[in-house]
Structure formats: structure tokens, C-alpha cells
Amino acid sequence: MHAAATAPALAPPVLLPLFLPTGAGSSARPRRAARAAVRCELAASSAAPAAAPGSVAAPRWAQRTVIIPPQRRGCHIITHKIMHAIRSDLSEFKCGLAHLFLHHTSASLTLNENYDPDVQTDTETFLSRIVPEGPSAPWRHTIEGSDDMPAHIKSSMFGCALTIPITDGRLNMGTWQGIWLCEHRDYATPRTIVITLSGI
């Protein structure tokens, strides 16, 4: 007959001294309560043995900078421009994250519809209505024109960064998702985007 299997033995309990703060005027000797101890039962680990050296893929990093030429005011799909810049690096990643960071305060990045251009038009209409411009607008920061402060507000609404998962050498976005650059100025300048890839 085979001997019955026994549960793994537990390691001996460890006593961890718990020193409590002393009150004003007390002696240097720890108070009686400071001699309390916490008993920790350290069970034998049931985790799988550590992987052999070299069996875990080392982290990988890559970074590219993309400069988007000046765009008219509105929302623009730039997925193809981003992919053109990172395609060769992206193919080296099995799993990871792509982080996009925009270097500007009067434009923004977001993920949205990549099929019907009416969504881009409607989004610009929404932004223009919710953030007023012109002489009646309450903004004080108008150094560069009536669209100056509204552009900053819109930039904060959508943000200047995106994080997208990488799976098997591709950006793991939904079928109808595209990367948008939203230009909030009437007279735009080139926009710089730093793309950082990390993973394995």
C-alpha cells in the first residue's frame, strides 16, 4: 500500500516585536505594551518552482517621434501615420503597451470612430458649442486670438496622452476605433507625438 499523502509542513512561527510609541515623560525603557508581539504563521509556499534562468523574455522598449503637419481645425484620424512610424518596432512585441504623448496644449488625442467622417464633424460641432468663443466669451487669456483659451480647455477635455494594448505585434484596438488628433486652433502648427512601446 502507498503511504497517505501528508500536507506540507509549516515553517516555525516567527515572533515580530511590535514597538509602540512612548508618551511624553516616559522612560527610555519601552512601555509594557511595547512587548506585545505579532505571531505570523509562515506557511510553506505552494507556488510553482521558479522558472529556469533565461526562460522569461526580457522587457523590450522602443520610442519614436512623429511630427504631424499642420491640420485644419477639427478632428483628424492619424492611425495610419502612427502605424507607419512604429510598424517595424511593433512587430517585435508579443504583449505590451503603446503610449502616445502629445507635446502641445492646444490640441488633443483621443480614440473614436474610424469609419463615418460625420462623427469627426459632429465632435468638432460639440466642442465649439460647449466652449464658447468671441467677444461675449468670458475668457481673459486671448493673447493669440479668440480661439486661444478655448483651445486650451478642449485640450484638457480630451487629454494629451493615450495608452493602447499591444497583442501579437499589433495595436489591439476595436474594429471601429481610430487614433484621432484633434486640432483646436484656427491657425495650427506641426504637432509632435512621442510614441513609447514597452512589453515583451
mmCIF file with all atom_site columns, C-alpha atoms in Angstrom:
data_model
loop_
_atom_site.group_PDB
_atom_site.id
_atom_site.type_symbol
_atom_site.label_atom_id
_atom_site.label_alt_id
_atom_site.label_comp_id
_atom_site.label_asym_id
_atom_site.label_entity_id
_atom_site.label_seq_id
_atom_site.pdbx_PDB_ins_code
_atom_site.Cartn_x
_atom_site.Cartn_y
_atom_site.Cartn_z
_atom_site.occupancy
_atom_site.B_iso_or_equiv
_atom_site.pdbx_formal_charge
_atom_site.auth_seq_id
_atom_site.auth_comp_id
_atom_site.auth_asym_id
_atom_site.auth_atom_id
_atom_site.pdbx_PDB_model_num
ATOM 1   C CA . MET A 1 1   ? 0.000   0.000  0.000   1.00 0.00 ? 1   MET A CA 1
ATOM 2   C CA . HIS A 1 2   ? 1.106   3.522  -0.706  1.00 0.00 ? 2   HIS A CA 1
ATOM 3   C CA . ALA A 1 3   ? 1.653   5.834  2.226   1.00 0.00 ? 3   ALA A CA 1
ATOM 4   C CA . ALA A 1 4   ? -1.014  8.502  2.603   1.00 0.00 ? 4   ALA A CA 1
ATOM 5   C CA . ALA A 1 5   ? -0.007  11.917 1.302   1.00 0.00 ? 5   ALA A CA 1
ATOM 6   C CA . THR A 1 6   ? 0.706   14.440 4.020   1.00 0.00 ? 6   THR A CA 1
ATOM 7   C CA . ALA A 1 7   ? 0.227   18.208 3.934   1.00 0.00 ? 7   ALA A CA 1
ATOM 8   C CA . PRO A 1 8   ? 3.415   20.272 3.626   1.00 0.00 ? 8   PRO A CA 1
ATOM 9   C CA . ALA A 1 9   ? 4.904   21.130 6.987   1.00 0.00 ? 9   ALA A CA 1
ATOM 10  C CA . LEU A 1 10  ? 4.551   24.683 8.212   1.00 0.00 ? 10  LEU A CA 1
ATOM 11  C CA . ALA A 1 11  ? 7.606   26.743 8.962   1.00 0.00 ? 11  ALA A CA 1
ATOM 12  C CA . PRO A 1 12  ? 8.057   27.641 12.653  1.00 0.00 ? 12  PRO A CA 1
ATOM 13  C CA . PRO A 1 13  ? 6.090   30.692 13.798  1.00 0.00 ? 13  PRO A CA 1
ATOM 14  C CA . VAL A 1 14  ? 8.017   33.948 13.753  1.00 0.00 ? 14  VAL A CA 1
ATOM 15  C CA . LEU A 1 15  ? 7.586   36.496 16.525  1.00 0.00 ? 15  LEU A CA 1
ATOM 16  C CA . LEU A 1 16  ? 7.740   40.078 15.268  1.00 0.00 ? 16  LEU A CA 1
ATOM 17  C CA . PRO A 1 17  ? 8.200   42.626 18.098  1.00 0.00 ? 17  PRO A CA 1
ATOM 18  C CA . LEU A 1 18  ? 5.691   45.448 17.930  1.00 0.00 ? 18  LEU A CA 1
ATOM 19  C CA . PHE A 1 19  ? 7.121   48.618 19.470  1.00 0.00 ? 19  PHE A CA 1
ATOM 20  C CA . LEU A 1 20  ? 4.514   51.218 20.309  1.00 0.00 ? 20  LEU A CA 1
ATOM 21  C CA . PRO A 1 21  ? 5.412   54.927 20.569  1.00 0.00 ? 21  PRO A CA 1
ATOM 22  C CA . THR A 1 22  ? 6.111   56.117 24.091  1.00 0.00 ? 22  THR A CA 1
ATOM 23  C CA . GLY A 1 23  ? 4.260   59.029 25.612  1.00 0.00 ? 23  GLY A CA 1
ATOM 24  C CA . ALA A 1 24  ? 5.751   62.266 26.862  1.00 0.00 ? 24  ALA A CA 1
ATOM 25  C CA . GLY A 1 25  ? 7.784   61.891 30.034  1.00 0.00 ? 25  GLY A CA 1
ATOM 26  C CA . SER A 1 26  ? 8.098   58.118 29.814  1.00 0.00 ? 26  SER A CA 1
ATOM 27  C CA . SER A 1 27  ? 11.416  56.420 30.446  1.00 0.00 ? 27  SER A CA 1
ATOM 28  C CA . ALA A 1 28  ? 13.735  55.136 27.734  1.00 0.00 ? 28  ALA A CA 1
ATOM 29  C CA . ARG A 1 29  ? 12.608  51.600 28.518  1.00 0.00 ? 29  ARG A CA 1
ATOM 30  C CA . PRO A 1 30  ? 9.765   50.601 26.160  1.00 0.00 ? 30  PRO A CA 1
ATOM 31  C CA . ARG A 1 31  ? 6.386   50.585 27.805  1.00 0.00 ? 31  ARG A CA 1
ATOM 32  C CA . ARG A 1 32  ? 4.862   47.311 28.838  1.00 0.00 ? 32  ARG A CA 1
ATOM 33  C CA . ALA A 1 33  ? 2.621   47.335 25.772  1.00 0.00 ? 33  ALA A CA 1
ATOM 34  C CA . ALA A 1 34  ? 5.681   47.527 23.563  1.00 0.00 ? 34  ALA A CA 1
ATOM 35  C CA . ARG A 1 35  ? 6.490   43.941 24.493  1.00 0.00 ? 35  ARG A CA 1
ATOM 36  C CA . ALA A 1 36  ? 3.441   42.765 22.581  1.00 0.00 ? 36  ALA A CA 1
ATOM 37  C CA . ALA A 1 37  ? 4.260   40.576 19.618  1.00 0.00 ? 37  ALA A CA 1
ATOM 38  C CA . VAL A 1 38  ? 2.548   39.604 16.411  1.00 0.00 ? 38  VAL A CA 1
ATOM 39  C CA . ARG A 1 39  ? 2.606   35.881 15.698  1.00 0.00 ? 39  ARG A CA 1
ATOM 40  C CA . CYS A 1 40  ? 2.861   35.195 11.997  1.00 0.00 ? 40  CYS A CA 1
ATOM 41  C CA . GLU A 1 41  ? 2.330   31.711 10.707  1.00 0.00 ? 41  GLU A CA 1
ATOM 42  C CA . LEU A 1 42  ? 4.533   31.360 7.659   1.00 0.00 ? 42  LEU A CA 1
ATOM 43  C CA . ALA A 1 43  ? 3.123   28.559 5.555   1.00 0.00 ? 43  ALA A CA 1
ATOM 44  C CA . ALA A 1 44  ? 5.304   26.699 3.124   1.00 0.00 ? 44  ALA A CA 1
ATOM 45  C CA . SER A 1 45  ? 4.846   28.194 -0.302  1.00 0.00 ? 45  SER A CA 1
ATOM 46  C CA . SER A 1 46  ? 2.771   26.169 -2.737  1.00 0.00 ? 46  SER A CA 1
ATOM 47  C CA . ALA A 1 47  ? 3.872   28.260 -5.720  1.00 0.00 ? 47  ALA A CA 1
ATOM 48  C CA . ALA A 1 48  ? 5.438   26.566 -8.701  1.00 0.00 ? 48  ALA A CA 1
ATOM 49  C CA . PRO A 1 49  ? 9.233   26.414 -8.769  1.00 0.00 ? 49  PRO A CA 1
ATOM 50  C CA . ALA A 1 50  ? 10.965  29.474 -10.165 1.00 0.00 ? 50  ALA A CA 1
ATOM 51  C CA . ALA A 1 51  ? 11.476  29.453 -13.907 1.00 0.00 ? 51  ALA A CA 1
ATOM 52  C CA . ALA A 1 52  ? 14.893  28.489 -15.127 1.00 0.00 ? 52  ALA A CA 1
ATOM 53  C CA . PRO A 1 53  ? 17.208  31.397 -15.962 1.00 0.00 ? 53  PRO A CA 1
ATOM 54  C CA . GLY A 1 54  ? 16.673  32.661 -19.485 1.00 0.00 ? 54  GLY A CA 1
ATOM 55  C CA . SER A 1 55  ? 13.161  31.222 -19.852 1.00 0.00 ? 55  SER A CA 1
ATOM 56  C CA . VAL A 1 56  ? 11.416  34.567 -19.251 1.00 0.00 ? 56  VAL A CA 1
ATOM 57  C CA . ALA A 1 57  ? 11.503  37.129 -22.037 1.00 0.00 ? 57  ALA A CA 1
ATOM 58  C CA . ALA A 1 58  ? 13.384  40.292 -21.156 1.00 0.00 ? 58  ALA A CA 1
ATOM 59  C CA . PRO A 1 59  ? 11.402  43.551 -21.247 1.00 0.00 ? 59  PRO A CA 1
ATOM 60  C CA . ARG A 1 60  ? 11.670  45.422 -24.523 1.00 0.00 ? 60  ARG A CA 1
ATOM 61  C CA . TRP A 1 61  ? 11.425  49.168 -25.176 1.00 0.00 ? 61  TRP A CA 1
ATOM 62  C CA . ALA A 1 62  ? 11.220  51.328 -28.291 1.00 0.00 ? 62  ALA A CA 1
ATOM 63  C CA . GLN A 1 63  ? 10.465  55.004 -28.835 1.00 0.00 ? 63  GLN A CA 1
ATOM 64  C CA . ARG A 1 64  ? 9.634   57.040 -31.921 1.00 0.00 ? 64  ARG A CA 1
ATOM 65  C CA . THR A 1 65  ? 8.702   60.667 -32.518 1.00 0.00 ? 65  THR A CA 1
ATOM 66  C CA . VAL A 1 66  ? 6.114   61.565 -35.141 1.00 0.00 ? 66  VAL A CA 1
ATOM 67  C CA . ILE A 1 67  ? 5.568   65.092 -36.439 1.00 0.00 ? 67  ILE A CA 1
ATOM 68  C CA . ILE A 1 68  ? 2.112   65.669 -37.904 1.00 0.00 ? 68  ILE A CA 1
ATOM 69  C CA . PRO A 1 69  ? 1.964   68.528 -40.450 1.00 0.00 ? 69  PRO A CA 1
ATOM 70  C CA . PRO A 1 70  ? -0.407  71.426 -39.666 1.00 0.00 ? 70  PRO A CA 1
ATOM 71  C CA . GLN A 1 71  ? -4.059  70.360 -39.855 1.00 0.00 ? 71  GLN A CA 1
ATOM 72  C CA . ARG A 1 72  ? -7.181  72.440 -40.233 1.00 0.00 ? 72  ARG A CA 1
ATOM 73  C CA . ARG A 1 73  ? -9.255  72.902 -37.115 1.00 0.00 ? 73  ARG A CA 1
ATOM 74  C CA . GLY A 1 74  ? -11.209 69.746 -36.319 1.00 0.00 ? 74  GLY A CA 1
ATOM 75  C CA . CYS A 1 75  ? -10.702 66.041 -35.620 1.00 0.00 ? 75  CYS A CA 1
ATOM 76  C CA . HIS A 1 76  ? -8.364  64.002 -37.816 1.00 0.00 ? 76  HIS A CA 1
ATOM 77  C CA . ILE A 1 77  ? -7.718  60.257 -37.950 1.00 0.00 ? 77  ILE A CA 1
ATOM 78  C CA . ILE A 1 78  ? -3.961  59.682 -37.764 1.00 0.00 ? 78  ILE A CA 1
ATOM 79  C CA . THR A 1 79  ? -3.855  55.920 -37.160 1.00 0.00 ? 79  THR A CA 1
ATOM 80  C CA . HIS A 1 80  ? -2.034  55.295 -40.451 1.00 0.00 ? 80  HIS A CA 1
ATOM 81  C CA . LYS A 1 81  ? 0.626   57.914 -39.622 1.00 0.00 ? 81  LYS A CA 1
ATOM 82  C CA . ILE A 1 82  ? 1.244   56.361 -36.215 1.00 0.00 ? 82  ILE A CA 1
ATOM 83  C CA . MET A 1 83  ? 1.408   52.849 -37.664 1.00 0.00 ? 83  MET A CA 1
ATOM 84  C CA . HIS A 1 84  ? 3.837   53.952 -40.373 1.00 0.00 ? 84  HIS A CA 1
ATOM 85  C CA . ALA A 1 85  ? 6.213   55.234 -37.685 1.00 0.00 ? 85  ALA A CA 1
ATOM 86  C CA . ILE A 1 86  ? 6.119   52.185 -35.391 1.00 0.00 ? 86  ILE A CA 1
ATOM 87  C CA . ARG A 1 87  ? 5.313   49.222 -37.649 1.00 0.00 ? 87  ARG A CA 1
ATOM 88  C CA . SER A 1 88  ? 8.809   47.707 -37.657 1.00 0.00 ? 88  SER A CA 1
ATOM 89  C CA . ASP A 1 89  ? 9.204   48.091 -33.881 1.00 0.00 ? 89  ASP A CA 1
ATOM 90  C CA . LEU A 1 90  ? 5.667   46.923 -33.122 1.00 0.00 ? 90  LEU A CA 1
ATOM 91  C CA . SER A 1 91  ? 6.194   43.583 -34.841 1.00 0.00 ? 91  SER A CA 1
ATOM 92  C CA . GLU A 1 92  ? 8.812   42.673 -32.207 1.00 0.00 ? 92  GLU A CA 1
ATOM 93  C CA . PHE A 1 93  ? 6.303   42.753 -29.325 1.00 0.00 ? 93  PHE A CA 1
ATOM 94  C CA . LYS A 1 94  ? 4.200   39.792 -28.245 1.00 0.00 ? 94  LYS A CA 1
ATOM 95  C CA . CYS A 1 95  ? 2.452   41.645 -25.422 1.00 0.00 ? 95  CYS A CA 1
ATOM 96  C CA . GLY A 1 96  ? 2.780   45.192 -24.136 1.00 0.00 ? 96  GLY A CA 1
ATOM 97  C CA . LEU A 1 97  ? 1.581   48.775 -24.220 1.00 0.00 ? 97  LEU A CA 1
ATOM 98  C CA . ALA A 1 98  ? 1.892   51.666 -26.650 1.00 0.00 ? 98  ALA A CA 1
ATOM 99  C CA . HIS A 1 99  ? 1.878   55.096 -25.035 1.00 0.00 ? 99  HIS A CA 1
ATOM 100 C CA . LEU A 1 100 ? 1.274   58.195 -27.166 1.00 0.00 ? 100 LEU A CA 1
ATOM 101 C CA . PHE A 1 101 ? 2.106   61.623 -25.764 1.00 0.00 ? 101 PHE A CA 1
ATOM 102 C CA . LEU A 1 102 ? 1.293   64.925 -27.476 1.00 0.00 ? 102 LEU A CA 1
ATOM 103 C CA . HIS A 1 103 ? 3.665   67.856 -26.879 1.00 0.00 ? 103 HIS A CA 1
ATOM 104 C CA . HIS A 1 104 ? 1.019   70.590 -27.044 1.00 0.00 ? 104 HIS A CA 1
ATOM 105 C CA . THR A 1 105 ? -1.635  72.411 -25.009 1.00 0.00 ? 105 THR A CA 1
ATOM 106 C CA . SER A 1 106 ? -3.975  73.485 -27.819 1.00 0.00 ? 106 SER A CA 1
ATOM 107 C CA . ALA A 1 107 ? -4.574  70.087 -29.433 1.00 0.00 ? 107 ALA A CA 1
ATOM 108 C CA . SER A 1 108 ? -5.521  66.675 -28.062 1.00 0.00 ? 108 SER A CA 1
ATOM 109 C CA . LEU A 1 109 ? -5.534  62.927 -28.652 1.00 0.00 ? 109 LEU A CA 1
ATOM 110 C CA . THR A 1 110 ? -8.462  60.555 -28.346 1.00 0.00 ? 110 THR A CA 1
ATOM 111 C CA . LEU A 1 111 ? -9.790  57.227 -29.633 1.00 0.00 ? 111 LEU A CA 1
ATOM 112 C CA . ASN A 1 112 ? -13.034 57.295 -31.585 1.00 0.00 ? 112 ASN A CA 1
ATOM 113 C CA . GLU A 1 113 ? -14.940 56.236 -34.707 1.00 0.00 ? 113 GLU A CA 1
ATOM 114 C CA . ASN A 1 114 ? -12.730 55.429 -37.696 1.00 0.00 ? 114 ASN A CA 1
ATOM 115 C CA . TYR A 1 115 ? -15.424 54.852 -40.326 1.00 0.00 ? 115 TYR A CA 1
ATOM 116 C CA . ASP A 1 116 ? -18.015 57.612 -40.641 1.00 0.00 ? 116 ASP A CA 1
ATOM 117 C CA . PRO A 1 117 ? -16.429 61.095 -41.030 1.00 0.00 ? 117 PRO A CA 1
ATOM 118 C CA . ASP A 1 118 ? -19.663 62.633 -39.726 1.00 0.00 ? 118 ASP A CA 1
ATOM 119 C CA . VAL A 1 119 ? -18.507 61.598 -36.244 1.00 0.00 ? 119 VAL A CA 1
ATOM 120 C CA . GLN A 1 120 ? -15.455 63.840 -36.612 1.00 0.00 ? 120 GLN A CA 1
ATOM 121 C CA . THR A 1 121 ? -17.606 66.727 -37.829 1.00 0.00 ? 121 THR A CA 1
ATOM 122 C CA . ASP A 1 122 ? -20.158 66.264 -35.051 1.00 0.00 ? 122 ASP A CA 1
ATOM 123 C CA . THR A 1 123 ? -17.428 66.106 -32.403 1.00 0.00 ? 123 THR A CA 1
ATOM 124 C CA . GLU A 1 124 ? -15.991 69.425 -33.579 1.00 0.00 ? 124 GLU A CA 1
ATOM 125 C CA . THR A 1 125 ? -19.513 70.903 -33.532 1.00 0.00 ? 125 THR A CA 1
ATOM 126 C CA . PHE A 1 126 ? -19.974 69.723 -29.950 1.00 0.00 ? 126 PHE A CA 1
ATOM 127 C CA . LEU A 1 127 ? -16.640 71.186 -28.826 1.00 0.00 ? 127 LEU A CA 1
ATOM 128 C CA . SER A 1 128 ? -17.379 74.535 -30.463 1.00 0.00 ? 128 SER A CA 1
ATOM 129 C CA . ARG A 1 129 ? -20.776 74.769 -28.781 1.00 0.00 ? 129 ARG A CA 1
ATOM 130 C CA . ILE A 1 130 ? -19.716 73.708 -25.308 1.00 0.00 ? 130 ILE A CA 1
ATOM 131 C CA . VAL A 1 131 ? -16.672 76.036 -25.208 1.00 0.00 ? 131 VAL A CA 1
ATOM 132 C CA . PRO A 1 132 ? -17.744 79.490 -26.454 1.00 0.00 ? 132 PRO A CA 1
ATOM 133 C CA . GLU A 1 133 ? -15.538 81.875 -28.416 1.00 0.00 ? 133 GLU A CA 1
ATOM 134 C CA . GLY A 1 134 ? -15.774 85.503 -29.481 1.00 0.00 ? 134 GLY A CA 1
ATOM 135 C CA . PRO A 1 135 ? -16.284 88.854 -27.728 1.00 0.00 ? 135 PRO A CA 1
ATOM 136 C CA . SER A 1 136 ? -19.013 87.535 -25.425 1.00 0.00 ? 136 SER A CA 1
ATOM 137 C CA . ALA A 1 137 ? -16.889 84.653 -24.096 1.00 0.00 ? 137 ALA A CA 1
ATOM 138 C CA . PRO A 1 138 ? -15.648 85.124 -20.506 1.00 0.00 ? 138 PRO A CA 1
ATOM 139 C CA . TRP A 1 139 ? -12.001 84.224 -21.176 1.00 0.00 ? 139 TRP A CA 1
ATOM 140 C CA . ARG A 1 140 ? -9.125  86.506 -20.166 1.00 0.00 ? 140 ARG A CA 1
ATOM 141 C CA . HIS A 1 141 ? -6.359  84.552 -21.906 1.00 0.00 ? 141 HIS A CA 1
ATOM 142 C CA . THR A 1 142 ? -6.741  85.735 -25.521 1.00 0.00 ? 142 THR A CA 1
ATOM 143 C CA . ILE A 1 143 ? -3.133  86.637 -26.347 1.00 0.00 ? 143 ILE A CA 1
ATOM 144 C CA . GLU A 1 144 ? -3.205  84.645 -29.588 1.00 0.00 ? 144 GLU A CA 1
ATOM 145 C CA . GLY A 1 145 ? -6.809  85.291 -30.561 1.00 0.00 ? 145 GLY A CA 1
ATOM 146 C CA . SER A 1 146 ? -10.325 84.340 -29.588 1.00 0.00 ? 146 SER A CA 1
ATOM 147 C CA . ASP A 1 147 ? -9.585  80.632 -30.115 1.00 0.00 ? 147 ASP A CA 1
ATOM 148 C CA . ASP A 1 148 ? -6.624  80.705 -27.700 1.00 0.00 ? 148 ASP A CA 1
ATOM 149 C CA . MET A 1 149 ? -8.221  79.872 -24.343 1.00 0.00 ? 149 MET A CA 1
ATOM 150 C CA . PRO A 1 150 ? -10.930 77.636 -25.855 1.00 0.00 ? 150 PRO A CA 1
ATOM 151 C CA . ALA A 1 151 ? -8.157  75.530 -27.411 1.00 0.00 ? 151 ALA A CA 1
ATOM 152 C CA . HIS A 1 152 ? -6.536  75.011 -24.001 1.00 0.00 ? 152 HIS A CA 1
ATOM 153 C CA . ILE A 1 153 ? -9.848  73.977 -22.445 1.00 0.00 ? 153 ILE A CA 1
ATOM 154 C CA . LYS A 1 154 ? -10.596 71.498 -25.234 1.00 0.00 ? 154 LYS A CA 1
ATOM 155 C CA . SER A 1 155 ? -7.095  70.053 -24.927 1.00 0.00 ? 155 SER A CA 1
ATOM 156 C CA . SER A 1 156 ? -7.720  69.308 -21.250 1.00 0.00 ? 156 SER A CA 1
ATOM 157 C CA . MET A 1 157 ? -11.123 67.791 -22.014 1.00 0.00 ? 157 MET A CA 1
ATOM 158 C CA . PHE A 1 158 ? -9.697  65.075 -24.284 1.00 0.00 ? 158 PHE A CA 1
ATOM 159 C CA . GLY A 1 159 ? -6.150  64.991 -22.918 1.00 0.00 ? 159 GLY A CA 1
ATOM 160 C CA . CYS A 1 160 ? -2.716  64.729 -24.476 1.00 0.00 ? 160 CYS A CA 1
ATOM 161 C CA . ALA A 1 161 ? -1.975  61.011 -23.981 1.00 0.00 ? 161 ALA A CA 1
ATOM 162 C CA . LEU A 1 162 ? -3.270  57.587 -24.976 1.00 0.00 ? 162 LEU A CA 1
ATOM 163 C CA . THR A 1 163 ? -2.344  54.063 -23.874 1.00 0.00 ? 163 THR A CA 1
ATOM 164 C CA . ILE A 1 164 ? -3.191  51.183 -26.219 1.00 0.00 ? 164 ILE A CA 1
ATOM 165 C CA . PRO A 1 165 ? -2.512  47.466 -25.610 1.00 0.00 ? 165 PRO A CA 1
ATOM 166 C CA . ILE A 1 166 ? -0.158  45.578 -27.910 1.00 0.00 ? 166 ILE A CA 1
ATOM 167 C CA . THR A 1 167 ? -1.024  41.975 -28.788 1.00 0.00 ? 167 THR A CA 1
ATOM 168 C CA . ASP A 1 168 ? 0.970   39.782 -31.172 1.00 0.00 ? 168 ASP A CA 1
ATOM 169 C CA . GLY A 1 169 ? 2.692   42.682 -32.893 1.00 0.00 ? 169 GLY A CA 1
ATOM 170 C CA . ARG A 1 170 ? -0.358  44.892 -33.422 1.00 0.00 ? 170 ARG A CA 1
ATOM 171 C CA . LEU A 1 171 ? -2.245  47.659 -31.666 1.00 0.00 ? 171 LEU A CA 1
ATOM 172 C CA . ASN A 1 172 ? -5.155  45.849 -30.057 1.00 0.00 ? 172 ASN A CA 1
ATOM 173 C CA . MET A 1 173 ? -7.912  48.356 -30.806 1.00 0.00 ? 173 MET A CA 1
ATOM 174 C CA . GLY A 1 174 ? -11.558 47.729 -31.570 1.00 0.00 ? 174 GLY A CA 1
ATOM 175 C CA . THR A 1 175 ? -12.723 47.339 -35.161 1.00 0.00 ? 175 THR A CA 1
ATOM 176 C CA . TRP A 1 176 ? -14.177 50.842 -35.312 1.00 0.00 ? 176 TRP A CA 1
ATOM 177 C CA . GLN A 1 177 ? -11.574 52.619 -33.200 1.00 0.00 ? 177 GLN A CA 1
ATOM 178 C CA . GLY A 1 178 ? -9.100  55.057 -34.686 1.00 0.00 ? 178 GLY A CA 1
ATOM 179 C CA . ILE A 1 179 ? -6.483  57.387 -33.228 1.00 0.00 ? 179 ILE A CA 1
ATOM 180 C CA . TRP A 1 180 ? -7.595  60.994 -33.527 1.00 0.00 ? 180 TRP A CA 1
ATOM 181 C CA . LEU A 1 181 ? -5.572  64.177 -33.414 1.00 0.00 ? 181 LEU A CA 1
ATOM 182 C CA . CYS A 1 182 ? -7.958  66.986 -32.520 1.00 0.00 ? 182 CYS A CA 1
ATOM 183 C CA . GLU A 1 183 ? -6.721  70.380 -33.663 1.00 0.00 ? 183 GLU A CA 1
ATOM 184 C CA . HIS A 1 184 ? -8.277  73.209 -31.655 1.00 0.00 ? 184 HIS A CA 1
ATOM 185 C CA . ARG A 1 185 ? -6.587  76.231 -33.247 1.00 0.00 ? 185 ARG A CA 1
ATOM 186 C CA . ASP A 1 186 ? -7.652  78.120 -36.362 1.00 0.00 ? 186 ASP A CA 1
ATOM 187 C CA . TYR A 1 187 ? -4.028  78.504 -37.463 1.00 0.00 ? 187 TYR A CA 1
ATOM 188 C CA . ALA A 1 188 ? -2.287  75.292 -36.488 1.00 0.00 ? 188 ALA A CA 1
ATOM 189 C CA . THR A 1 189 ? 1.389   74.416 -36.279 1.00 0.00 ? 189 THR A CA 1
ATOM 190 C CA . PRO A 1 190 ? 3.054   70.999 -36.709 1.00 0.00 ? 190 PRO A CA 1
ATOM 191 C CA . ARG A 1 191 ? 2.184   68.675 -33.835 1.00 0.00 ? 191 ARG A CA 1
ATOM 192 C CA . THR A 1 192 ? 4.739   66.371 -32.182 1.00 0.00 ? 192 THR A CA 1
ATOM 193 C CA . ILE A 1 193 ? 3.755   62.984 -30.766 1.00 0.00 ? 193 ILE A CA 1
ATOM 194 C CA . VAL A 1 194 ? 6.167   60.740 -28.836 1.00 0.00 ? 194 VAL A CA 1
ATOM 195 C CA . ILE A 1 195 ? 5.294   57.036 -29.044 1.00 0.00 ? 195 ILE A CA 1
ATOM 196 C CA . THR A 1 196 ? 6.782   54.670 -26.462 1.00 0.00 ? 196 THR A CA 1
ATOM 197 C CA . LEU A 1 197 ? 6.408   50.902 -26.810 1.00 0.00 ? 197 LEU A CA 1
ATOM 198 C CA . SER A 1 198 ? 7.062   48.595 -23.866 1.00 0.00 ? 198 SER A CA 1
ATOM 199 C CA . GLY A 1 199 ? 6.481   44.913 -23.255 1.00 0.00 ? 199 GLY A CA 1
ATOM 200 C CA . ILE A 1 200 ? 7.863   41.527 -24.214 1.00 0.00 ? 200 ILE A CA 1
#
